[in-house]
mmCIF file of C-alpha atoms in Angstrom:
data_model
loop_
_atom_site.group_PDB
_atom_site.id
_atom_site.type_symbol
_atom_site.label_atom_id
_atom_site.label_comp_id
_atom_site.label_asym_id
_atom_site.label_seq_id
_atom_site.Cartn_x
_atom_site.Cartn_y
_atom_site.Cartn_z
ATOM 1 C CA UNK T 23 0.000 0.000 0.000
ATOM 2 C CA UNK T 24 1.066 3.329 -1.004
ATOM 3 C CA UNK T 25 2.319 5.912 1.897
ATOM 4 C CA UNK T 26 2.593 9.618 1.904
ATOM 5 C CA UNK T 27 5.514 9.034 4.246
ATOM 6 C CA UNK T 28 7.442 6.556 2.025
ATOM 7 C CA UNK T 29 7.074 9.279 -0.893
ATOM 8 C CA UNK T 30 8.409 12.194 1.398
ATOM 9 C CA UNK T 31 11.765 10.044 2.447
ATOM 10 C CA UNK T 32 12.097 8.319 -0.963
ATOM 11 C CA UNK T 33 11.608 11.238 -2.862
ATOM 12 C CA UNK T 34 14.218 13.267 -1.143
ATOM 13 C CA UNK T 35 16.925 10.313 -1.674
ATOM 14 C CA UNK T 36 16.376 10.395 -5.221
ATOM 15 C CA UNK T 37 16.849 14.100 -5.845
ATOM 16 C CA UNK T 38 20.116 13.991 -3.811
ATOM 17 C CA UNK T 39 21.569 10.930 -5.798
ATOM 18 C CA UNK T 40 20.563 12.584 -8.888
ATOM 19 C CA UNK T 41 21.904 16.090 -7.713
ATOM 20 C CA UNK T 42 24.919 14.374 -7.066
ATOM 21 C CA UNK T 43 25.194 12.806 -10.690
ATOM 22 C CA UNK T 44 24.618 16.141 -12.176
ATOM 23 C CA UNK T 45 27.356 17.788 -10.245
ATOM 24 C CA UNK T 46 29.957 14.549 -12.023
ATOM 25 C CA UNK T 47 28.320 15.073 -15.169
ATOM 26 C CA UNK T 48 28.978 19.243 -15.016
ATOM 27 C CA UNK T 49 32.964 18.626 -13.133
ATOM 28 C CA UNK T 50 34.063 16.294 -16.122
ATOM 29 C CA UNK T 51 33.291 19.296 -18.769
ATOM 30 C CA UNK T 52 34.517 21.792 -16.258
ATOM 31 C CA UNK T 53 37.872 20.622 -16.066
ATOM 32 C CA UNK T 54 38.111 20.023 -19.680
ATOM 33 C CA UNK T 55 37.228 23.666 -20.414
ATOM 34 C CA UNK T 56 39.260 25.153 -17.512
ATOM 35 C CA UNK T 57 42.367 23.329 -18.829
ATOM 36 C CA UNK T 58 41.936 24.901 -22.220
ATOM 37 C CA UNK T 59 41.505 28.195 -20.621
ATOM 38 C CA UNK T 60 45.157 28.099 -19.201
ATOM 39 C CA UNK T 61 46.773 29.219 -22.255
ATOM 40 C CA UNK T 62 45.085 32.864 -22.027
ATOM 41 C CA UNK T 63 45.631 35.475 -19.514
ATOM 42 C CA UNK T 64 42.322 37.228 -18.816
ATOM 43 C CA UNK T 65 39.410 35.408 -18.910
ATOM 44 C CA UNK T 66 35.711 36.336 -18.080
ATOM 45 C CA UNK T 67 32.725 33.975 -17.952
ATOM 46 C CA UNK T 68 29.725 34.968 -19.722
ATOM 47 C CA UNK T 69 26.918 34.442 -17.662
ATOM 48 C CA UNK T 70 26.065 35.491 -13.750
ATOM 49 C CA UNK T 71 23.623 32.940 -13.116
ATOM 50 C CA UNK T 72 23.503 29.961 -10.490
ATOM 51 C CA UNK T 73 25.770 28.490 -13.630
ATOM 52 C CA UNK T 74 28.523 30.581 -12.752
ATOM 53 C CA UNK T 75 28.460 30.532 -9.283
ATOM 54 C CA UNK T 76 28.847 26.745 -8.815
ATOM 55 C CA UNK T 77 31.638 27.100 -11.206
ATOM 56 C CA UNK T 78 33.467 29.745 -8.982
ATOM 57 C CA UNK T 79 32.662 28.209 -5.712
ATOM 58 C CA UNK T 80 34.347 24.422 -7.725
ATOM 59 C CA UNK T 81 37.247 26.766 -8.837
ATOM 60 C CA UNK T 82 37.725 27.793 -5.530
ATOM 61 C CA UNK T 83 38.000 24.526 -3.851
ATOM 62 C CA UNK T 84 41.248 23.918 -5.259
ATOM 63 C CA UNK T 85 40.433 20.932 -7.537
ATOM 64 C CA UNK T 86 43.965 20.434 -8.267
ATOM 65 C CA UNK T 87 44.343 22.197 -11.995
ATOM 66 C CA UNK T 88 47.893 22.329 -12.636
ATOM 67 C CA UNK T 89 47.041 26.358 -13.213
ATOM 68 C CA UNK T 90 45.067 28.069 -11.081
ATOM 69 C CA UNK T 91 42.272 29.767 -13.803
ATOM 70 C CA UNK T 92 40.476 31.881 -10.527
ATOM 71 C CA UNK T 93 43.395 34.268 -10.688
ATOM 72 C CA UNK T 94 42.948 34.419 -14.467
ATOM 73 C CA UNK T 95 39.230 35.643 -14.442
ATOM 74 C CA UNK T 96 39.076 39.232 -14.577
ATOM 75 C CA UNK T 97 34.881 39.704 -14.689
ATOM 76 C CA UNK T 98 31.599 38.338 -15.695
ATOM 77 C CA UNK T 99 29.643 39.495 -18.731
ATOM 78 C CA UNK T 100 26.141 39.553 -18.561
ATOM 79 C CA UNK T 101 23.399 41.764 -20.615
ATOM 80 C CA UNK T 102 23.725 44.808 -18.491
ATOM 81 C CA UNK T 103 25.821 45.889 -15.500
ATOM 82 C CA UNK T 104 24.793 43.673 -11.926
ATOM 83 C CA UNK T 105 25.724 43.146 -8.328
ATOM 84 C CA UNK T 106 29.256 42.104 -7.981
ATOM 85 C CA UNK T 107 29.694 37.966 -7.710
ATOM 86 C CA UNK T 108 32.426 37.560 -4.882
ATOM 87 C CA UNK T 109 35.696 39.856 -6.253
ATOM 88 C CA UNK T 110 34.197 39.558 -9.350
ATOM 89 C CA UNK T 111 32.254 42.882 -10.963
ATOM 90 C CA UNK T 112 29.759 42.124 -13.595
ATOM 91 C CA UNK T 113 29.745 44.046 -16.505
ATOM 92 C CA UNK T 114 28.843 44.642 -20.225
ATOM 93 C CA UNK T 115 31.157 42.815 -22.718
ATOM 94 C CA UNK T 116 32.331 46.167 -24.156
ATOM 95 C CA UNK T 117 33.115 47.239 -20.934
ATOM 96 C CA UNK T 118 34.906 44.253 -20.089
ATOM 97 C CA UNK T 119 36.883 44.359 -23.706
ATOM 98 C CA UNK T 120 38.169 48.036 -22.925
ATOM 99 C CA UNK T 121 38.841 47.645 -18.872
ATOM 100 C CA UNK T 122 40.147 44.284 -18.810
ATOM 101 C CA UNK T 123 41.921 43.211 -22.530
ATOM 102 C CA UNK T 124 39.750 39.803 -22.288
ATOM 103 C CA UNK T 125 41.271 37.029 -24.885
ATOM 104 C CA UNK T 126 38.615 34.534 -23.727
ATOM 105 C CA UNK T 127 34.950 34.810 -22.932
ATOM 106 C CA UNK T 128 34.203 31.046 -21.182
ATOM 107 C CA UNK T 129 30.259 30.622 -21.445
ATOM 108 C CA UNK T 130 29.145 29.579 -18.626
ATOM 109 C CA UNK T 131 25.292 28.211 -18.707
ATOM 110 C CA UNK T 132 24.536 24.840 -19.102
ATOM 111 C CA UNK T 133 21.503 25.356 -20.643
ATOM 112 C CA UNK T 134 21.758 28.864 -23.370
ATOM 113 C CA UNK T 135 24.787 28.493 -24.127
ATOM 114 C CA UNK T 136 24.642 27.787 -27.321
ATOM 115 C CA UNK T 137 22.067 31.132 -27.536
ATOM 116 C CA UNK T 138 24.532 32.787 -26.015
ATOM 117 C CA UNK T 139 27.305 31.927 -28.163
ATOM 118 C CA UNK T 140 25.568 32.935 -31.317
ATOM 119 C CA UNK T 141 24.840 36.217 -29.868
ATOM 120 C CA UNK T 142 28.565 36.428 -28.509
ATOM 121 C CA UNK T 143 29.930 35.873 -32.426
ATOM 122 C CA UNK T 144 27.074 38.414 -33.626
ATOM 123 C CA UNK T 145 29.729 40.998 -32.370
ATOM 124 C CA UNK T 146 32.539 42.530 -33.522
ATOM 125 C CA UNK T 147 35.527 41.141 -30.530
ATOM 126 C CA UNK T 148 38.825 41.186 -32.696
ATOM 127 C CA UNK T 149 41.048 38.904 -30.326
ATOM 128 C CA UNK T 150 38.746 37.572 -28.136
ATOM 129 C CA UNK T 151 38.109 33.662 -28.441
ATOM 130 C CA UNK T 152 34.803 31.986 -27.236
ATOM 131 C CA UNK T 153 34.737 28.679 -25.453
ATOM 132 C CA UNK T 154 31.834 26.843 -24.519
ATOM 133 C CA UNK T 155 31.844 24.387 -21.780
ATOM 134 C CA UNK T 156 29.606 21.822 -22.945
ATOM 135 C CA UNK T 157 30.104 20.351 -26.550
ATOM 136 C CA UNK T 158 26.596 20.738 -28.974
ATOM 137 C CA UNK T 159 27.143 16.617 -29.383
ATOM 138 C CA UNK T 160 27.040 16.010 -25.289
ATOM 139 C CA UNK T 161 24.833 18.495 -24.039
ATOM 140 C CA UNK T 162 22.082 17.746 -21.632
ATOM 141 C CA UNK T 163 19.426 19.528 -19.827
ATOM 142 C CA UNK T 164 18.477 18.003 -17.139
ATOM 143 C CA UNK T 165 14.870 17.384 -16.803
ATOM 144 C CA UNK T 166 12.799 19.097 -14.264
ATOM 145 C CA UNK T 167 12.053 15.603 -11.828
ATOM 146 C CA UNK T 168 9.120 14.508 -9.512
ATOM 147 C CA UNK T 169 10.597 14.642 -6.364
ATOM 148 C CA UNK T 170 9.159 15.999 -3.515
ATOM 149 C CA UNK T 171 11.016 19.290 -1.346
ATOM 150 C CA UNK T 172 10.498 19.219 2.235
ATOM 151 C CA UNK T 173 11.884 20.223 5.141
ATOM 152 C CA UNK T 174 13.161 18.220 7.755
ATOM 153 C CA UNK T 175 10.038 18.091 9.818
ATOM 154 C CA UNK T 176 8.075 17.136 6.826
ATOM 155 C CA UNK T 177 6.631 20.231 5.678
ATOM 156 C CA UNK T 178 5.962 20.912 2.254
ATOM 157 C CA UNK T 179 8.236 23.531 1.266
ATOM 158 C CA UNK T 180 6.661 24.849 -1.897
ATOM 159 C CA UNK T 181 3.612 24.630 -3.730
ATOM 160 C CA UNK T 182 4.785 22.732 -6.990
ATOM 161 C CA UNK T 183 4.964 19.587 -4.743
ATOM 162 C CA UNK T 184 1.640 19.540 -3.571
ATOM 163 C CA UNK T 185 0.130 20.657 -6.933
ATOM 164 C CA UNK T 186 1.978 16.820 -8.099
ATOM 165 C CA UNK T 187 0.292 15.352 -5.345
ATOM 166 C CA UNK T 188 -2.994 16.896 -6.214
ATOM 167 C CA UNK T 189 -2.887 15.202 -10.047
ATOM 168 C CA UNK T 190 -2.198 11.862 -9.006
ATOM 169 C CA UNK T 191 -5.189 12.078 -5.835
ATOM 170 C CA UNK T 192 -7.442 13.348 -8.996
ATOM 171 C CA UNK T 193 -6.286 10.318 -10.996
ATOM 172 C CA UNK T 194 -7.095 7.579 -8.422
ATOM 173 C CA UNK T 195 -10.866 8.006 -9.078
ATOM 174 C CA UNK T 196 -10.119 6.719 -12.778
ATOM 175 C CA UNK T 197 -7.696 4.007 -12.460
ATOM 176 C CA UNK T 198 -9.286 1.711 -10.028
ATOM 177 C CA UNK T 199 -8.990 -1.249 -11.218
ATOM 178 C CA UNK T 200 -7.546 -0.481 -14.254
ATOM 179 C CA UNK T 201 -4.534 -1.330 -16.731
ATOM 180 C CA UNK T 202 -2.234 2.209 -16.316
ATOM 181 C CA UNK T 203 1.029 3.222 -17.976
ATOM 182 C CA UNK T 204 2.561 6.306 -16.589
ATOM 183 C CA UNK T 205 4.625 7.723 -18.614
ATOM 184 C CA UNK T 206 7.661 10.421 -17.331
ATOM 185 C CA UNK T 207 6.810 8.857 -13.701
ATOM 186 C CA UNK T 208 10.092 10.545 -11.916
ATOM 187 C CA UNK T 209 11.011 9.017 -8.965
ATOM 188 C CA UNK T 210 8.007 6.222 -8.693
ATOM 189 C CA UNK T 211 5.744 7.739 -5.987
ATOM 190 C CA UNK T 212 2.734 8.840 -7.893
ATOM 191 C CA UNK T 213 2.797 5.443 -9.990
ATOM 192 C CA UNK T 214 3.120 3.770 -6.392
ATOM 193 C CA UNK T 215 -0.126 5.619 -5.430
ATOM 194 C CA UNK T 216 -1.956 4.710 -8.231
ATOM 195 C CA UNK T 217 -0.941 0.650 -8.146
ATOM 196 C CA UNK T 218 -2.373 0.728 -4.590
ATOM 197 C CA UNK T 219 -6.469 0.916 -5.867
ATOM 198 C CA UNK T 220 -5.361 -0.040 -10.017
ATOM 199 C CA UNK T 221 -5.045 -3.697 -11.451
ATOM 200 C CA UNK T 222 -1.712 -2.610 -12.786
ATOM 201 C CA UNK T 223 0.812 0.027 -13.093
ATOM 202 C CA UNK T 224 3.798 0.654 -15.394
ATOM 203 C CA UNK T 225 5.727 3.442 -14.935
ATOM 204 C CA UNK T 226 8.133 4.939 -17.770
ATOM 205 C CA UNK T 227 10.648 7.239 -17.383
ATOM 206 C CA UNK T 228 14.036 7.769 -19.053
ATOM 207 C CA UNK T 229 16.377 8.395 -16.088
ATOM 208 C CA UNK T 230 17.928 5.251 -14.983
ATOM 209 C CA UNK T 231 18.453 6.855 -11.575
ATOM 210 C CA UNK T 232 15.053 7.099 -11.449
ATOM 211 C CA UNK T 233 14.006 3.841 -12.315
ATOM 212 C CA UNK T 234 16.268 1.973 -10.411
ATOM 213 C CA UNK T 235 15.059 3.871 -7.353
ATOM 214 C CA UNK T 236 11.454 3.881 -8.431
ATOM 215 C CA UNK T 237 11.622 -0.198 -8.873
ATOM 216 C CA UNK T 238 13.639 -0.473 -5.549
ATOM 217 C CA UNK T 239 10.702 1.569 -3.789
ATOM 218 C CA UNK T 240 7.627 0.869 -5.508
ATOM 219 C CA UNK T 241 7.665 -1.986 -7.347
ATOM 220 C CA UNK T 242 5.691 -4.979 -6.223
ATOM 221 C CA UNK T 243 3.457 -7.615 -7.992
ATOM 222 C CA UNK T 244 1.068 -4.973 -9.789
ATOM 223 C CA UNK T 245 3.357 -1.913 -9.828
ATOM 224 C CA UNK T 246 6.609 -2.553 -12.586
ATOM 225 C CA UNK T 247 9.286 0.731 -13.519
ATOM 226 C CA UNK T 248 10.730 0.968 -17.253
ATOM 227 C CA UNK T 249 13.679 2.758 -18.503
ATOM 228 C CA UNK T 250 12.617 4.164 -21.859
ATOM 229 C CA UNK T 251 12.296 7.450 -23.800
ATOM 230 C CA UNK T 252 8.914 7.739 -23.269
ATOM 231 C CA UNK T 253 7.873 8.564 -27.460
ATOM 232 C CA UNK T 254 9.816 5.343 -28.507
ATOM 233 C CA UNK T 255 8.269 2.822 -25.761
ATOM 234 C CA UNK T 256 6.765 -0.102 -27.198
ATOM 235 C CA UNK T 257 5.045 -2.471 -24.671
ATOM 236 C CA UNK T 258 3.708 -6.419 -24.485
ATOM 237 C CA UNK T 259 0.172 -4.894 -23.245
ATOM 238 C CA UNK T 260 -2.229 -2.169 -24.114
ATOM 239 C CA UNK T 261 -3.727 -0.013 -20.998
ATOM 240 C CA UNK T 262 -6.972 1.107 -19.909
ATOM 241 C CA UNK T 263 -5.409 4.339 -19.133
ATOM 242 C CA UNK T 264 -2.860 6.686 -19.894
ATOM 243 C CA UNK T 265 -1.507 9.139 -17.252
ATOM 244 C CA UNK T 266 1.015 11.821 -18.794
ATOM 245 C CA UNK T 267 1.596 15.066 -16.005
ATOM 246 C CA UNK T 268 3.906 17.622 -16.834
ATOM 247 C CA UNK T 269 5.668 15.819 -19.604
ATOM 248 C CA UNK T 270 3.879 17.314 -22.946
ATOM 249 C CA UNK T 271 5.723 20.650 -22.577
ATOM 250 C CA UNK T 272 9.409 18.758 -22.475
ATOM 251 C CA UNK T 273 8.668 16.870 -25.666
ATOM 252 C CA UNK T 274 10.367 17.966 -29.216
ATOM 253 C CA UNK T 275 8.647 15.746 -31.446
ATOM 254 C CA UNK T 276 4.839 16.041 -30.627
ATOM 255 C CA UNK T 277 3.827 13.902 -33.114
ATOM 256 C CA UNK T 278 5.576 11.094 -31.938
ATOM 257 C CA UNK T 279 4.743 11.727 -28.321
ATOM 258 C CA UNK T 280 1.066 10.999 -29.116
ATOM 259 C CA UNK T 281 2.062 8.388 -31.675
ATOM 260 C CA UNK T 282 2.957 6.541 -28.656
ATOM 261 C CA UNK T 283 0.270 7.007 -26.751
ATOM 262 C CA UNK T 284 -1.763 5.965 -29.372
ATOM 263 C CA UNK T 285 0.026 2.273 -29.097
ATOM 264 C CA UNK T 286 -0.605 1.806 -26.030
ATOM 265 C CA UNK T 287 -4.050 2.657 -25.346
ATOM 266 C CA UNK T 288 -6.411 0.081 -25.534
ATOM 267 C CA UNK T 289 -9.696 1.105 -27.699
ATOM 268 C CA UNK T 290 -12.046 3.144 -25.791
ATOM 269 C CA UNK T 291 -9.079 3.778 -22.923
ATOM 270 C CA UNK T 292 -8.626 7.373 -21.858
ATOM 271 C CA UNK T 293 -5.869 10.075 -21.232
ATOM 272 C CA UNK T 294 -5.214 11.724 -18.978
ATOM 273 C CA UNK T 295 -2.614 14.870 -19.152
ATOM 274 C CA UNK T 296 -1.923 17.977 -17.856
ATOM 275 C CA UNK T 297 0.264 20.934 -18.383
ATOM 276 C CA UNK T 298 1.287 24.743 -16.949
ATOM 277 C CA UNK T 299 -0.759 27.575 -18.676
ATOM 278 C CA UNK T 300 1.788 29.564 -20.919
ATOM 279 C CA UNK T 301 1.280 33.253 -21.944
ATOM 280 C CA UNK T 302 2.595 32.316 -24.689
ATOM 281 C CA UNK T 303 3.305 29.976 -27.291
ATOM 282 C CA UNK T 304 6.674 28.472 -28.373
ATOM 283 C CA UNK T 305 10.162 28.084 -26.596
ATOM 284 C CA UNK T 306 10.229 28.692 -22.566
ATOM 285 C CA UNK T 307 11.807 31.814 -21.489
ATOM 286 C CA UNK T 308 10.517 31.517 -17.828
ATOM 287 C CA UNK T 309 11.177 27.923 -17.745
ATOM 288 C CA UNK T 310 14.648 26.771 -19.358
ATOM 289 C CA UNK T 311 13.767 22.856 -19.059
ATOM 290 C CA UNK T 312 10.582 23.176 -21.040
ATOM 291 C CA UNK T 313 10.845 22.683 -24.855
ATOM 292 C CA UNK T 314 7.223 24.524 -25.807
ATOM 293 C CA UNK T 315 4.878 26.177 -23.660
ATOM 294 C CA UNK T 316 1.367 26.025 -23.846
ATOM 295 C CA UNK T 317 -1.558 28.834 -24.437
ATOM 296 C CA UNK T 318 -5.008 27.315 -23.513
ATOM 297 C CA UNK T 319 -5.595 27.874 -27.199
ATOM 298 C CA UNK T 320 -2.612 25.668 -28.519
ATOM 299 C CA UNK T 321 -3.272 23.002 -25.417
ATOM 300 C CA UNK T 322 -6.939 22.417 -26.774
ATOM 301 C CA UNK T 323 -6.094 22.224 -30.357
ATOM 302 C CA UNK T 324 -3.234 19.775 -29.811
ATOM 303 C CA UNK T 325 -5.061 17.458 -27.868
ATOM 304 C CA UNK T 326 -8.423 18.240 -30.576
ATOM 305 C CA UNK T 327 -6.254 17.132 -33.349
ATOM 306 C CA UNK T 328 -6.040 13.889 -31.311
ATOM 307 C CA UNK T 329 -8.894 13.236 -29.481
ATOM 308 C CA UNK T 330 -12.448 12.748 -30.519
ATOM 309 C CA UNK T 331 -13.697 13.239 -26.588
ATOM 310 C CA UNK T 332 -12.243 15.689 -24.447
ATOM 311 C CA UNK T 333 -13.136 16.658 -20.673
ATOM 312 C CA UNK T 334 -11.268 19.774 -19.027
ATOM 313 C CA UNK T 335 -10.066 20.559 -15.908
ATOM 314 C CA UNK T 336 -8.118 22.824 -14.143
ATOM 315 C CA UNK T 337 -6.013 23.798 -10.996
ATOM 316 C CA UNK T 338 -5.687 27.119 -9.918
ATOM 317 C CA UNK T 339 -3.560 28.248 -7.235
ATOM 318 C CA UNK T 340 -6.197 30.651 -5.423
ATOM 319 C CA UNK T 341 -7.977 27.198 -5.055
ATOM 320 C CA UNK T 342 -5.224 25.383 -3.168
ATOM 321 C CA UNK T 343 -4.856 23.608 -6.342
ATOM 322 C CA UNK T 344 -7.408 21.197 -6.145
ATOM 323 C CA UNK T 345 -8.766 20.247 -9.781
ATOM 324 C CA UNK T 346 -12.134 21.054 -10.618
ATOM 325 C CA UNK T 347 -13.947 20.664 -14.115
ATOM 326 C CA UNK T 348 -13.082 23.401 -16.556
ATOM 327 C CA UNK T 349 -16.365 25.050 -18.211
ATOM 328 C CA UNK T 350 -15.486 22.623 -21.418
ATOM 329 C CA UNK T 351 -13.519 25.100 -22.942
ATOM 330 C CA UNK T 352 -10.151 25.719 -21.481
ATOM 331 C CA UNK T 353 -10.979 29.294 -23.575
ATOM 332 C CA UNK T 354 -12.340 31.620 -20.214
ATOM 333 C CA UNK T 355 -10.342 33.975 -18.663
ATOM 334 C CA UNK T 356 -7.999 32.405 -16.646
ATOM 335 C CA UNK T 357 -8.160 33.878 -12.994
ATOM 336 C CA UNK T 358 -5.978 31.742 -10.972
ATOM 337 C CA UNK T 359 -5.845 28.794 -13.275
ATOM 338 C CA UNK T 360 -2.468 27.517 -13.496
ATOM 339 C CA UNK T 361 -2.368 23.857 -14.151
ATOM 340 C CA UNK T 362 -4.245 22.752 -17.405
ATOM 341 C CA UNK T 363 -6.073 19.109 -17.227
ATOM 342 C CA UNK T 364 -7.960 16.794 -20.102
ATOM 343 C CA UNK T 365 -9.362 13.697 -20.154
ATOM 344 C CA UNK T 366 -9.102 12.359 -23.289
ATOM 345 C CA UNK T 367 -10.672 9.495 -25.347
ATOM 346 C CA UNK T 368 -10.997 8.741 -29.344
#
């Protein structure tokens, strides 16, 4: 049987593993780049972001480089003159080109920097080389993840947690008893929930951190944890239903996304997704691990293009997120709404 405690310790172990992984992944570039950046003599790091400020407080550890690169970097670039970073001033790259003589510009974002280093060559910097840290082949985003964030007495400590746990409550009431895939299922806990009153569960996701945990934690007779990019999975079974939270808006290739939902549902089975409202259409600027955002208007024609049968919900934050029926359009004015919901069927 599913606990809310199990989810609050589990949940917290699997965000620190994967933390940790990250912070391998990032050091193994790092040093690669830093060592490169020992054959100029003033260097500044484009970028005064969280980015940046790992890199400085890693730098500052004394890893061991056989130069020290701190004493190299002279500033940080960034769009417009900030708050000082440690010793470091943040400034314009023209004002670091006249103050400081920079010969490299390091980019330092793991996600933009390749953004960042078309804008970079859009200018005219005779002498000045560009490095980025992460090659175009090998770069990864990593993946906003389903764990929970709470303190140590157990206290939610922000709202994005308990609008997951709100989804997943919604979606026991049509899974009982059912055949249920959950595909992008992070760390396990909401696929644990759902095996507790469903015939069976799979859950999908294409960490192996994740799944390893999630299979460790969760699994039992009726509740089963695949490693798999969720648009290519191909399974021995077809489900009743579908579960898909927060996953839609990470996807590149739509099509293929609900290609594979297609496969797996079982005629007459239902969907049931959800995504943030967007103000706009496209690429994320508020949300760098988010591929498209989603307008009510593009969220209803997407899944209308798909679906014969569509019910709509909604969770709005004035409303502790709870998730209440939508007035069948997803088209009002939004208020408060900031989760959107479907149930969907051919």
């Amino acid at each position: 049987m599913f606990n809310i405690g199990d989810y609050i310790k589990a949940s917290r172990e699997c965000a620190r593993v994967e933390k940790e992984n990250r912070r391998k992944w990032q050091i193994a570039y790092w040093m690669k780049a830093l060592k490169k950046a020992g054959n100029y003599s003033n260097v500044a790091l484009y970028g005064a972001g969280e980015h940046t400020r790992e890199l400085l407080e890693y730098l500052s550890s004394d890893p061991g480089m056989e130069e020290n690169v701190l004493e190299k970097i002279r500033c940080i670039i960034a769009l417009e003159r900030g708050r000082d970073i440690g010793k470091f001033p943040v400034i314009t790259v023209e004002e670091a080109r006249e103050k400081y003589n920079i010969d490299l510009i390091i980019i330092s974002s793991s996600i933009y920097q390749n953004v960042i280093y078309d804008r970079l060559k859009s200018y005219s910097l005779p002498g000045i080389d560009l490095l980025k840290i992460y090659s175009d082949e090998d770069h990864v985003v990593p993946r906003e993840r389903a764990y929970a964030s709470y303190d140590e007495k157990n206290v939610l400590k922000s709202d994005i947690d308990f609008d997951h746990l709100q989804r997943y409550g919604w979606a026991l009431g049509f899974v009982r008893g059912k055949v249920v895939v959950d595909m992008a299922c992070g760390s396990g806990y909401g696929s644990g929930w759902m095996a507790s009153v469903a015939e069976k569960v799979i859950g999908v996701d294409i960490s192996e951190h994740a799944i390893a945990h999630a299979n460790k934690t969760y699994g039992n007779t009726n509740c089963e944890f695949i490693c798999e990019n969720i648009s290519n999975i191909e399974l021995d079974l077809q489900a009743d239903v579908v579960v898909s939270f927060e996953t839609v808006e990470h996807i590149v290739d739509e099509d293929s996304y609900f290609a594979a939902i297609d496969r797996i549902l079982k005629p007459g089975g239902i969907l049931l997704i959800s995504t943030p409202l967007a103000q706009s259409n496209g690429v994320s600027i508020s949300n760098p691990y988010h591929t498209n955002e989603y307008t009510r208007e593009r969220f209803c024609s997407t899944l209308e293009k798909h679906f014969g049968q569509i019910l709509w919900y909604r969770q709005d934050s004035g409303n502790d997120y709870a998730v209440s029926i939508d007035d069948g359009s997803m088209k009002a004015d939004s208020g408060s709404l900031t989760i959107m919901l479907a149930v969907c069927s051919k």
